[in-house]
mmCIF file of C-alpha atoms and ligand atoms in Angstrom:
data_model
loop_
_atom_site.group_PDB
_atom_site.id
_atom_site.type_symbol
_atom_site.label_atom_id
_atom_site.label_comp_id
_atom_site.label_asym_id
_atom_site.label_seq_id
_atom_site.Cartn_x
_atom_site.Cartn_y
_atom_site.Cartn_z
ATOM 1 C CA UNK A 992 143.973 142.228 260.426
ATOM 2 C CA UNK A 993 143.355 139.384 262.880
ATOM 3 C CA UNK A 994 140.103 138.083 264.284
ATOM 4 C CA UNK A 995 140.210 138.329 268.038
ATOM 5 C CA UNK A 996 138.501 135.132 269.168
ATOM 6 C CA UNK A 997 136.652 132.328 267.426
ATOM 7 C CA UNK A 998 134.409 129.734 269.071
ATOM 8 C CA UNK A 999 134.228 126.434 267.186
ATOM 9 C CA UNK A 1000 131.624 123.931 268.423
ATOM 10 C CA UNK A 1001 132.343 120.460 267.094
ATOM 11 C CA UNK A 1002 130.618 117.145 266.819
ATOM 12 C CA UNK A 1003 133.621 114.970 267.489
ATOM 13 C CA UNK A 1004 132.422 111.758 265.864
ATOM 14 C CA UNK A 1005 130.414 113.296 263.035
ATOM 15 C CA UNK A 1006 131.552 115.657 260.343
ATOM 16 C CA UNK A 1007 134.266 117.315 262.401
ATOM 17 C CA UNK A 1008 136.995 115.582 260.401
ATOM 18 C CA UNK A 1009 135.404 116.760 257.172
ATOM 19 C CA UNK A 1010 135.276 120.307 258.449
ATOM 20 C CA UNK A 1011 138.917 120.447 259.460
ATOM 21 C CA UNK A 1012 140.362 121.729 256.139
ATOM 22 C CA UNK A 1013 137.827 124.573 256.102
ATOM 23 C CA UNK A 1014 138.514 125.430 259.726
ATOM 24 C CA UNK A 1015 142.246 125.416 258.959
ATOM 25 C CA UNK A 1016 141.628 127.863 256.128
ATOM 26 C CA UNK A 1017 139.883 130.188 258.584
ATOM 27 C CA UNK A 1018 142.707 129.771 261.098
ATOM 28 C CA UNK A 1019 145.312 130.650 258.460
ATOM 29 C CA UNK A 1020 143.493 133.897 257.766
ATOM 30 C CA UNK A 1021 144.533 135.146 261.186
ATOM 31 C CA UNK A 1022 142.947 134.465 264.555
ATOM 32 C CA UNK A 1023 144.348 135.465 267.920
ATOM 33 C CA UNK A 1024 142.450 132.868 269.941
ATOM 34 C CA UNK A 1025 140.409 129.803 269.083
ATOM 35 C CA UNK A 1026 138.254 127.773 271.433
ATOM 36 C CA UNK A 1027 137.022 124.308 270.502
ATOM 37 C CA UNK A 1028 133.882 123.123 272.244
ATOM 38 C CA UNK A 1029 132.340 119.698 272.262
ATOM 39 C CA UNK A 1030 129.112 118.998 274.100
ATOM 40 C CA UNK A 1031 128.400 115.469 275.200
ATOM 41 C CA UNK A 1032 124.671 114.883 275.078
ATOM 42 C CA UNK A 1033 123.038 112.639 277.650
ATOM 43 C CA UNK A 1034 121.424 110.646 274.863
ATOM 44 C CA UNK A 1035 124.806 109.780 273.422
ATOM 45 C CA UNK A 1036 125.776 108.160 276.662
ATOM 46 C CA UNK A 1037 122.770 105.888 276.442
ATOM 47 C CA UNK A 1038 123.266 104.914 272.823
ATOM 48 C CA UNK A 1039 126.983 104.763 272.276
ATOM 49 C CA UNK A 1040 128.592 103.744 275.484
ATOM 50 C CA UNK A 1041 128.888 100.147 276.652
ATOM 51 C CA UNK A 1042 127.547 99.674 280.159
ATOM 52 C CA UNK A 1043 130.944 98.855 281.538
ATOM 53 C CA UNK A 1044 132.503 102.078 280.363
ATOM 54 C CA UNK A 1045 132.492 104.977 282.754
ATOM 55 C CA UNK A 1046 132.481 108.658 281.925
ATOM 56 C CA UNK A 1047 136.220 109.069 282.125
ATOM 57 C CA UNK A 1048 136.663 106.805 279.072
ATOM 58 C CA UNK A 1049 134.414 108.888 276.881
ATOM 59 C CA UNK A 1050 135.983 112.091 277.994
ATOM 60 C CA UNK A 1051 139.407 110.674 277.378
ATOM 61 C CA UNK A 1052 138.690 109.755 273.755
ATOM 62 C CA UNK A 1053 136.975 113.086 273.047
ATOM 63 C CA UNK A 1054 139.979 114.674 274.609
ATOM 64 C CA UNK A 1055 142.306 112.893 272.205
ATOM 65 C CA UNK A 1056 140.338 114.075 269.175
ATOM 66 C CA UNK A 1057 140.140 117.627 270.440
ATOM 67 C CA UNK A 1058 143.820 117.635 271.276
ATOM 68 C CA UNK A 1059 144.592 116.617 267.703
ATOM 69 C CA UNK A 1060 142.446 119.458 266.401
ATOM 70 C CA UNK A 1061 144.111 121.889 268.729
ATOM 71 C CA UNK A 1062 147.553 121.111 267.377
ATOM 72 C CA UNK A 1063 146.240 121.252 263.802
ATOM 73 C CA UNK A 1064 144.910 124.739 264.402
ATOM 74 C CA UNK A 1065 148.066 125.817 266.175
ATOM 75 C CA UNK A 1066 149.995 124.687 263.092
ATOM 76 C CA UNK A 1067 147.951 127.236 261.129
ATOM 77 C CA UNK A 1068 149.498 130.007 263.171
ATOM 78 C CA UNK A 1069 146.978 130.477 265.984
ATOM 79 C CA UNK A 1070 149.007 130.899 269.148
ATOM 80 C CA UNK A 1071 146.252 130.350 271.679
ATOM 81 C CA UNK A 1072 143.957 127.347 271.153
ATOM 82 C CA UNK A 1073 141.852 125.903 273.942
ATOM 83 C CA UNK A 1074 139.312 123.134 274.071
ATOM 84 C CA UNK A 1075 136.541 122.127 276.386
ATOM 85 C CA UNK A 1076 134.104 119.238 276.722
ATOM 86 C CA UNK A 1077 130.785 120.032 278.375
ATOM 87 C CA UNK A 1078 127.708 117.984 279.111
ATOM 88 C CA UNK A 1079 124.229 119.060 278.112
ATOM 89 C CA UNK A 1080 122.221 120.142 275.111
ATOM 90 C CA UNK A 1081 124.743 121.421 272.553
ATOM 91 C CA UNK A 1082 123.015 124.572 271.329
ATOM 92 C CA UNK A 1083 122.191 125.699 274.853
ATOM 93 C CA UNK A 1084 125.764 125.207 276.030
ATOM 94 C CA UNK A 1085 127.067 126.973 272.930
ATOM 95 C CA UNK A 1086 124.766 129.958 273.502
ATOM 96 C CA UNK A 1087 125.645 130.133 277.169
ATOM 97 C CA UNK A 1088 129.341 130.125 276.450
ATOM 98 C CA UNK A 1089 128.950 132.769 273.759
ATOM 99 C CA UNK A 1090 126.907 134.914 276.114
ATOM 100 C CA UNK A 1091 129.273 134.693 279.078
ATOM 101 C CA UNK A 1092 132.330 135.455 277.035
ATOM 102 C CA UNK A 1093 131.335 136.724 273.574
ATOM 103 C CA UNK A 1094 133.705 135.618 270.803
ATOM 104 C CA UNK A 1095 134.167 137.688 267.635
ATOM 105 C CA UNK A 1096 132.795 134.798 265.618
ATOM 106 C CA UNK A 1097 131.211 131.354 265.996
ATOM 107 C CA UNK A 1098 131.991 128.734 263.335
ATOM 108 C CA UNK A 1099 129.656 125.749 262.955
ATOM 109 C CA UNK A 1100 128.899 123.143 260.323
ATOM 110 C CA UNK A 1101 125.581 123.054 258.495
ATOM 111 C CA UNK A 1102 125.342 119.427 259.628
ATOM 112 C CA UNK A 1103 126.739 117.365 262.454
ATOM 113 C CA UNK A 1104 126.291 113.703 263.056
ATOM 114 C CA UNK A 1105 122.738 112.869 262.061
ATOM 115 C CA UNK A 1106 123.443 114.128 258.546
ATOM 116 C CA UNK A 1107 120.075 114.006 256.846
ATOM 117 C CA UNK A 1108 120.522 114.977 253.174
ATOM 118 C CA UNK A 1109 117.116 116.653 252.771
ATOM 119 C CA UNK A 1110 117.558 118.642 255.972
ATOM 120 C CA UNK A 1111 118.960 122.044 255.111
ATOM 121 C CA UNK A 1112 120.475 122.773 258.469
ATOM 122 C CA UNK A 1113 121.101 120.644 261.548
ATOM 123 C CA UNK A 1114 119.090 121.527 264.629
ATOM 124 C CA UNK A 1115 122.047 122.682 266.751
ATOM 125 C CA UNK A 1116 123.159 125.206 264.160
ATOM 126 C CA UNK A 1117 119.560 126.211 263.454
ATOM 127 C CA UNK A 1118 119.009 126.991 267.136
ATOM 128 C CA UNK A 1119 122.259 128.884 267.580
ATOM 129 C CA UNK A 1120 121.490 130.870 264.435
ATOM 130 C CA UNK A 1121 118.134 131.959 265.792
ATOM 131 C CA UNK A 1122 119.244 132.837 269.288
ATOM 132 C CA UNK A 1123 122.706 134.339 269.177
ATOM 133 C CA UNK A 1124 123.804 137.919 268.667
ATOM 134 C CA UNK A 1125 127.316 136.813 267.748
ATOM 135 C CA UNK A 1126 128.320 136.642 264.054
ATOM 136 C CA UNK A 1127 127.928 133.045 262.898
ATOM 137 C CA UNK A 1128 129.816 131.411 260.037
ATOM 138 C CA UNK A 1129 128.018 128.322 258.798
ATOM 139 C CA UNK A 1130 130.266 125.906 256.926
ATOM 140 C CA UNK A 1131 128.245 124.258 254.193
ATOM 141 C CA UNK A 1132 128.500 120.489 254.035
ATOM 142 C CA UNK A 1133 126.842 118.673 251.164
ATOM 143 C CA UNK A 1134 125.398 115.440 252.464
ATOM 144 C CA UNK A 1135 124.883 112.524 250.079
ATOM 145 C CA UNK A 1136 124.053 109.703 252.435
ATOM 146 C CA UNK A 1137 122.253 109.852 255.759
ATOM 147 C CA UNK A 1138 124.531 109.611 258.779
ATOM 148 C CA UNK A 1139 127.651 109.026 256.699
ATOM 149 C CA UNK A 1140 130.356 111.679 257.164
ATOM 150 C CA UNK A 1141 132.334 110.009 254.364
ATOM 151 C CA UNK A 1142 129.578 111.011 251.954
ATOM 152 C CA UNK A 1143 129.973 114.693 252.854
ATOM 153 C CA UNK A 1144 131.814 117.208 250.771
ATOM 154 C CA UNK A 1145 132.909 120.686 251.753
ATOM 155 C CA UNK A 1146 134.590 123.425 249.801
ATOM 156 C CA UNK A 1147 137.647 124.375 251.796
ATOM 157 C CA UNK A 1148 138.626 127.160 249.405
ATOM 158 C CA UNK A 1149 136.279 129.398 251.382
ATOM 159 C CA UNK A 1150 137.320 132.848 250.346
ATOM 160 C CA UNK A 1151 137.740 132.455 246.569
ATOM 161 C CA UNK A 1152 134.550 134.293 245.564
ATOM 162 C CA UNK A 1153 132.797 136.492 248.098
ATOM 163 C CA UNK A 1154 129.212 137.709 247.746
ATOM 164 C CA UNK A 1155 128.381 140.568 250.093
ATOM 165 C CA UNK A 1156 124.678 141.321 250.473
ATOM 166 C CA UNK A 1157 123.868 144.774 251.730
ATOM 167 C CA UNK A 1158 120.711 146.717 252.464
ATOM 168 C CA UNK A 1159 122.940 149.499 253.896
ATOM 169 C CA UNK A 1160 121.641 148.738 257.403
ATOM 170 C CA UNK A 1161 123.775 148.811 260.552
ATOM 171 C CA UNK A 1162 123.972 145.012 260.498
ATOM 172 C CA UNK A 1163 125.156 145.021 256.887
ATOM 173 C CA UNK A 1164 127.779 147.637 257.775
ATOM 174 C CA UNK A 1165 129.106 145.407 260.515
ATOM 175 C CA UNK A 1166 130.053 142.913 257.780
ATOM 176 C CA UNK A 1167 132.728 145.259 256.442
ATOM 177 C CA UNK A 1168 135.511 144.376 258.916
ATOM 178 C CA UNK A 1169 134.861 140.697 258.153
ATOM 179 C CA UNK A 1170 135.341 141.348 254.450
ATOM 180 C CA UNK A 1171 138.568 143.161 255.208
ATOM 181 C CA UNK A 1172 139.647 140.105 257.203
ATOM 182 C CA UNK A 1173 138.739 137.743 254.327
ATOM 183 C CA UNK A 1174 140.611 139.947 251.875
ATOM 184 C CA UNK A 1175 143.922 138.650 253.213
ATOM 185 C CA UNK A 1176 143.023 135.298 251.607
ATOM 186 C CA UNK A 1177 143.228 137.164 248.271
ATOM 187 C CA UNK A 1178 139.771 136.421 246.843
ATOM 188 C CA UNK A 1179 139.488 136.429 243.046
ATOM 189 C CA UNK A 1180 136.295 138.375 243.154
ATOM 190 C CA UNK A 1181 133.971 140.262 245.460
ATOM 191 C CA UNK A 1182 130.431 141.036 244.370
ATOM 192 C CA UNK A 1183 128.586 143.666 246.388
ATOM 193 C CA UNK A 1184 124.868 143.230 245.788
ATOM 194 C CA UNK A 1185 121.904 145.353 246.734
ATOM 195 C CA UNK A 1186 118.384 144.405 245.725
ATOM 196 C CA UNK A 1187 115.812 147.115 245.343
ATOM 197 C CA UNK A 1188 113.072 145.060 246.950
ATOM 198 C CA UNK A 1189 109.847 145.518 244.995
ATOM 199 C CA UNK A 1190 107.767 144.409 247.976
ATOM 200 C CA UNK A 1191 109.077 147.423 249.855
ATOM 201 C CA UNK A 1192 109.018 149.790 246.905
ATOM 202 C CA UNK A 1193 105.316 149.514 246.458
ATOM 203 C CA UNK A 1194 103.540 152.011 246.244
ATOM 204 C CA UNK A 1195 106.467 154.265 245.293
ATOM 205 C CA UNK A 1196 106.204 156.230 242.066
ATOM 206 C CA UNK A 1197 108.656 155.708 239.207
ATOM 207 C CA UNK A 1198 110.214 159.023 240.090
ATOM 208 C CA UNK A 1199 110.838 157.914 243.671
ATOM 209 C CA UNK A 1200 112.233 154.601 242.456
ATOM 210 C CA UNK A 1201 114.678 156.429 240.206
ATOM 211 C CA UNK A 1202 115.725 158.471 243.198
ATOM 212 C CA UNK A 1203 116.316 155.349 245.310
ATOM 213 C CA UNK A 1204 118.333 153.828 242.506
ATOM 214 C CA UNK A 1205 120.541 156.889 242.221
ATOM 215 C CA UNK A 1206 121.141 156.987 245.945
ATOM 216 C CA UNK A 1207 121.935 153.290 246.155
ATOM 217 C CA UNK A 1208 124.209 153.356 243.112
ATOM 218 C CA UNK A 1209 126.156 156.040 244.955
ATOM 219 C CA UNK A 1210 126.246 154.031 248.182
ATOM 220 C CA UNK A 1211 127.510 150.947 246.321
ATOM 221 C CA UNK A 1212 130.224 153.018 244.654
ATOM 222 C CA UNK A 1213 131.299 154.315 248.069
ATOM 223 C CA UNK A 1214 131.526 150.791 249.436
ATOM 224 C CA UNK A 1215 133.609 149.685 246.465
ATOM 225 C CA UNK A 1216 135.882 152.683 246.921
ATOM 226 C CA UNK A 1217 136.324 151.810 250.592
ATOM 227 C CA UNK A 1218 137.170 148.175 249.767
ATOM 228 C CA UNK A 1219 139.487 148.994 246.879
ATOM 229 C CA UNK A 1220 142.585 149.015 249.069
ATOM 230 C CA UNK A 1221 141.833 145.617 250.662
ATOM 231 C CA UNK A 1222 143.768 143.860 247.904
ATOM 232 C CA UNK A 1223 140.902 141.971 246.236
ATOM 233 C CA UNK A 1224 141.583 141.368 242.525
ATOM 234 C CA UNK A 1225 138.162 142.365 241.301
ATOM 235 C CA UNK A 1226 135.236 144.122 242.955
ATOM 236 C CA UNK A 1227 131.899 144.303 241.175
ATOM 237 C CA UNK A 1228 128.803 146.128 242.390
ATOM 238 C CA UNK A 1229 125.323 145.086 241.390
ATOM 239 C CA UNK A 1230 122.019 146.856 241.850
ATOM 240 C CA UNK A 1231 118.959 144.885 240.819
ATOM 241 C CA UNK A 1232 115.253 145.377 241.303
ATOM 242 C CA UNK A 1233 112.911 142.575 242.234
ATOM 243 C CA UNK A 1234 111.994 140.194 245.019
ATOM 244 C CA UNK A 1235 115.028 140.238 247.338
ATOM 245 C CA UNK A 1236 115.132 136.497 247.993
ATOM 246 C CA UNK A 1237 114.666 135.478 244.351
ATOM 247 C CA UNK A 1238 117.211 137.983 243.080
ATOM 248 C CA UNK A 1239 119.829 137.044 245.677
ATOM 249 C CA UNK A 1240 119.452 133.334 245.007
ATOM 250 C CA UNK A 1241 119.589 134.083 241.279
ATOM 251 C CA UNK A 1242 122.858 135.997 241.599
ATOM 252 C CA UNK A 1243 124.234 133.232 243.861
ATOM 253 C CA UNK A 1244 123.284 130.698 241.198
ATOM 254 C CA UNK A 1245 125.216 132.422 238.444
ATOM 255 C CA UNK A 1246 128.141 133.895 240.419
ATOM 256 C CA UNK A 1247 128.603 130.738 242.520
ATOM 257 C CA UNK A 1248 130.136 132.423 245.541
ATOM 258 C CA UNK A 1249 132.203 130.292 247.889
ATOM 259 C CA UNK A 1250 130.922 132.419 250.759
ATOM 260 C CA UNK A 1251 127.993 134.789 251.257
ATOM 261 C CA UNK A 1252 128.343 137.563 253.836
ATOM 262 C CA UNK A 1253 125.183 139.217 255.098
ATOM 263 C CA UNK A 1254 123.721 141.178 257.975
ATOM 264 C CA UNK A 1255 120.649 140.081 259.898
ATOM 265 C CA UNK A 1256 118.544 141.764 262.509
ATOM 266 C CA UNK A 1257 119.436 140.762 266.040
ATOM 267 C CA UNK A 1258 116.943 139.669 268.602
ATOM 268 C CA UNK A 1259 114.497 142.447 269.219
ATOM 269 C CA UNK A 1260 112.667 142.771 272.500
ATOM 270 C CA UNK A 1261 109.856 140.330 273.056
ATOM 271 C CA UNK A 1262 110.299 138.930 269.568
ATOM 272 C CA UNK A 1263 113.162 136.614 270.367
ATOM 273 C CA UNK A 1264 114.630 134.286 267.820
ATOM 274 C CA UNK A 1265 113.904 136.668 264.995
ATOM 275 C CA UNK A 1266 115.788 136.275 261.771
ATOM 276 C CA UNK A 1267 114.858 138.260 258.705
ATOM 277 C CA UNK A 1268 113.211 136.326 255.891
ATOM 278 C CA UNK A 1269 116.062 137.050 253.504
ATOM 279 C CA UNK A 1270 118.709 135.717 255.903
ATOM 280 C CA UNK A 1271 116.528 132.710 256.601
ATOM 281 C CA UNK A 1272 116.178 131.924 252.888
ATOM 282 C CA UNK A 1273 119.861 132.430 252.066
ATOM 283 C CA UNK A 1274 121.066 130.294 254.958
ATOM 284 C CA UNK A 1275 118.726 127.474 254.025
ATOM 285 C CA UNK A 1276 118.824 127.591 250.269
ATOM 286 C CA UNK A 1277 122.211 128.791 249.037
ATOM 287 C CA UNK A 1278 124.982 126.270 248.310
ATOM 288 C CA UNK A 1279 127.737 128.457 249.714
ATOM 289 C CA UNK A 1280 129.154 128.951 253.196
ATOM 290 C CA UNK A 1281 127.284 131.793 254.886
ATOM 291 C CA UNK A 1282 128.438 134.384 257.404
ATOM 292 C CA UNK A 1283 125.522 136.021 259.224
ATOM 293 C CA UNK A 1284 126.428 139.216 261.092
ATOM 294 C CA UNK A 1285 124.167 140.916 263.687
HETATM 295 P P1 ATP B 2302 120.527 116.940 264.125
HETATM 296 O O1 ATP B 2302 121.462 116.932 265.292
HETATM 297 O O2 ATP B 2302 119.612 118.094 264.126
HETATM 298 O O3 ATP B 2302 119.820 115.646 263.993
HETATM 299 P P2 ATP B 2302 122.955 117.114 262.538
HETATM 300 O O4 ATP B 2302 123.637 116.266 263.559
HETATM 301 O O5 ATP B 2302 123.239 116.765 261.120
HETATM 302 O O6 ATP B 2302 121.395 117.120 262.757
HETATM 303 P P3 ATP B 2302 123.755 119.470 264.027
HETATM 304 O O7 ATP B 2302 123.772 118.629 265.236
HETATM 305 O O8 ATP B 2302 122.977 120.717 264.062
HETATM 306 O O9 ATP B 2302 123.349 118.646 262.711
HETATM 307 O O10 ATP B 2302 125.284 119.834 263.699
HETATM 308 C C1 ATP B 2302 125.651 121.051 263.080
HETATM 309 C C2 ATP B 2302 126.869 121.628 263.753
HETATM 310 O O11 ATP B 2302 126.578 121.853 265.125
HETATM 311 C C3 ATP B 2302 128.107 120.766 263.782
HETATM 312 O O12 ATP B 2302 128.857 120.868 262.590
HETATM 313 C C4 ATP B 2302 128.841 121.336 264.965
HETATM 314 O O13 ATP B 2302 129.483 122.560 264.605
HETATM 315 C C5 ATP B 2302 127.726 121.668 265.925
HETATM 316 N N1 ATP B 2302 127.440 120.579 266.872
HETATM 317 C C6 ATP B 2302 126.530 119.594 266.743
HETATM 318 N N2 ATP B 2302 126.540 118.760 267.791
HETATM 319 C C7 ATP B 2302 127.497 119.240 268.625
HETATM 320 C C8 ATP B 2302 128.013 118.816 269.896
HETATM 321 N N3 ATP B 2302 127.560 117.725 270.503
HETATM 322 N N4 ATP B 2302 128.974 119.552 270.465
HETATM 323 C C9 ATP B 2302 129.452 120.650 269.856
HETATM 324 N N5 ATP B 2302 129.028 121.073 268.658
HETATM 325 C C10 ATP B 2302 128.066 120.395 268.045
HETATM 326 MN MN1 MN B 2303 123.487 116.623 265.682
#
């Protein structure tokens, strides 16, 4: 199974080089089309460019970097790779592009160029995450030293251990084709986790809780059954009761997934930029790469 189209926004002079092995891993999984996008911000022109240089110089050097990436990704078996350099505010350009011509997936780094270690997510990715309806894969970069891409590490063995979080919602169901796609990387293990959220259970009686548990045990078994022919070595289902965020982060702590796959509510009506609290917490606090599906 191939992913139809993937949009990859890149910070050319930041962590892009660090992200390349992880992006290559995604490309090798099977993508029909990839589009690289770099957005030149006005501020960058002011700070980085000598007064004598004109725009064509900057665009030329960005072009060289992007061209190199393009051929790297083509070498991973993607037949159609394009790249574009736009001017503006990155997250707005990214959203606009994704809206005009929706890709199957957007891939972005957790950090770009500023690289502040205590910041959990860079502002471009944060904004795209809150405003897009397109599935977003956030590549986790660990930052040791502010502004230093050399201090960043990334796990490029993305699909070794997959943690799939489900509340059996429509959004969570839309994760299933992505898991099938990842399965071709031959993960060692897939954990399918559902948390019986005590905040929602209240004021259910013990009898009702037992009923929920039975129903959800059945639903987990059905999911496992469905995924059994994907070719994943081991599939484990887990049903736990507690605070959803705490339990999920607890399982992530012990299982150490390389990637977490989860659904999240899309934008609803007047309440734009809505992201469920669980998705918010996982994206900000887990160590793994995270795929958020709407
Ligand atoms: P901040 O910019 O908030 O100070 P940061 O630079 O560490 O922090 P982001 O800019 O959000 O973090 O970078 C995260 C990801 O966003 C990058 O890995 C890249 O995918 C994308 N990105 C950032 N800047 C650009 C850009 N100018 N053009 C295209 N993509 C970008
Ligand atoms: Mn940035």
